[in-house]
């Protein structure tokens, strides 16, 4: 209640009335620090969520139900009402009307403070009550008859941590008053883009004068907002270009393609049972060229599920190995890493490549042997999970690191892979880095996130694939779906049945912990389907995240070998798993999955020439969002289009998962709506870095903080 009282009163000034200087550590008791606001720029960029209009007084007679207003009126009576709920009722009047103010929480002194005859200024939402208009818990204060009204709109800031609006308003105004705002953008650019100056934009956002289009401010389409978003994107794009420039100045071992037909990569191509597609050849060529350079490659290979990224990675590995270096491939799950191992060893071992395995569930002796071979340079290609970045792993001469499903890993994990190479090279040369992703990233997002890396894209899948036919069913038709599964299984076809996630336990927890409700659910479904399949019930397998890795691998192997025909699974089969003979996928509670995830799952079928089908079972109630997702999935098999749709529906954070860093950095711009702005920011970033390094540095420090010299190569 104190806070409400303080509405018109003078809130305490922030401890320093001068603008806080950047970088000065403040104590936790500092309200600003509690909100992460330290420097004057922090305050300047802490922008209002919305505004209230206190510029006009509304006569009581003109109050409307449900509308907030500011009223100036004289107290008629202030009564304490006893009863079930104690309350203070203050009746006020202006020339033409009467209004009742009701307080359920109040200090005893208020009754005296709001004594009859006192003039009050009151802000609150009017309500049509039983006895005329009323306001419950309005903000009010005793005032003089001629007390001035604010001339502009009053900002409402994101608050919290016990820091109230009055304090924020004062502190922000104080910070802005002392803030020098040189504009990093040249006049010509501002004119061309029709952007206001930075100082003007900030002034308007924090204190919009009367007459400002508040709706445009609140939905962030006002030019002042455009300017702020642009500046944020500009900083982000500049930081990435600086990172790219720094990478160009670092060193890597050149891994040139060995000339002639004897080159390992060429022998691999000759031995493949298929022809590479045009896209695969292009991507492979881009990677080959990068590897030959003495600067570290940092390239993302993206392609829809089943587009054939693995063989492109194998060609890169072959080139590195041929040049006398080791290559490591890291995958996010045991299941996926095992599949890579099988595939890569199958292709490369016949050509004389020594392949080693480093997994989470590896026996002690096997692991020790693998570690020795890796350290002694007796293994050329090392495939594994996170195990490959453990401390004990020492490479003899790491030349290339490949990370599959890179978005499943944190930045730190990718960096430690790079550090592994540095550790072993003994000089300042780092390995080349190839990352792969089957979550196609819309162009805007790729630019925002990966402006510092190069992207190769496999746009079309190998020929001979039949597009998956997708149908949506209400859960009430589950029996019909089970019947369909039964028919297919009896015809010798293979089927996936996917249940919502059982939280994938970290490796060490696999044996412990009590099974969750979802686990019981996936097990119950398995039992149910076994029963439904009768004599063929023994052809049903179960895999989920809580199984031991070895057990998971066994079940998968059975399924790959077609000894199992129905695999009941959670999303552990989401990434990369490749069983070309599976032709039906049923997804239960499809409404609980994200669009990209559903697309990933569906990509597990339709990998062979056989017609494949995906049945999405949903349960009511279905949100509009879920309905939109299922419809999009039914109507499209294009991963890029779906990723774009997902971005629109859910925003980038959801699409990429929480681990993806770099996104939190965008506070104001929204990649769903600001794609065009991002493109412009990218161009301006190049120009500014080249033409005005001082302005560029200032801008980077403002947005990304001092302490990092972004421009230092
Ligand atoms: P992803 O891009 O999802 O990792 P994979 O690399 O697992 O896809 O490839 C999917 C399947 O397509 C694999 O069985 C692979 O051997 C096969 N494949 C890859 N390239 C071709 C090609 N050019 N022609 C035919 N089949 C291919
Ligand atoms: Mg893959």
PDB file of N, CA and C in Angstrom, residues 54 594 628:
ATOM      1  N   UNK A  54      -1.939  10.733 -17.667  1.00  0.00           N
ATOM      2  CA  UNK A  54      -2.347  11.542 -16.526  1.00  0.00           C
ATOM      3  C   UNK A  54      -2.354  13.008 -16.912  1.00  0.00           C
ATOM      4  N   UNK A 594       6.357 -29.698 -30.375  1.00  0.00           N
ATOM      5  CA  UNK A 594       6.573 -28.519 -31.209  1.00  0.00           C
ATOM      6  C   UNK A 594       6.589 -28.914 -32.679  1.00  0.00           C
ATOM      7  N   UNK A 628      -2.922 -25.100 -35.267  1.00  0.00           N
ATOM      8  CA  UNK A 628      -2.148 -24.515 -36.372  1.00  0.00           C
ATOM      9  C   UNK A 628      -0.924 -25.375 -36.678  1.00  0.00           C
TER      10      UNK A 628
END
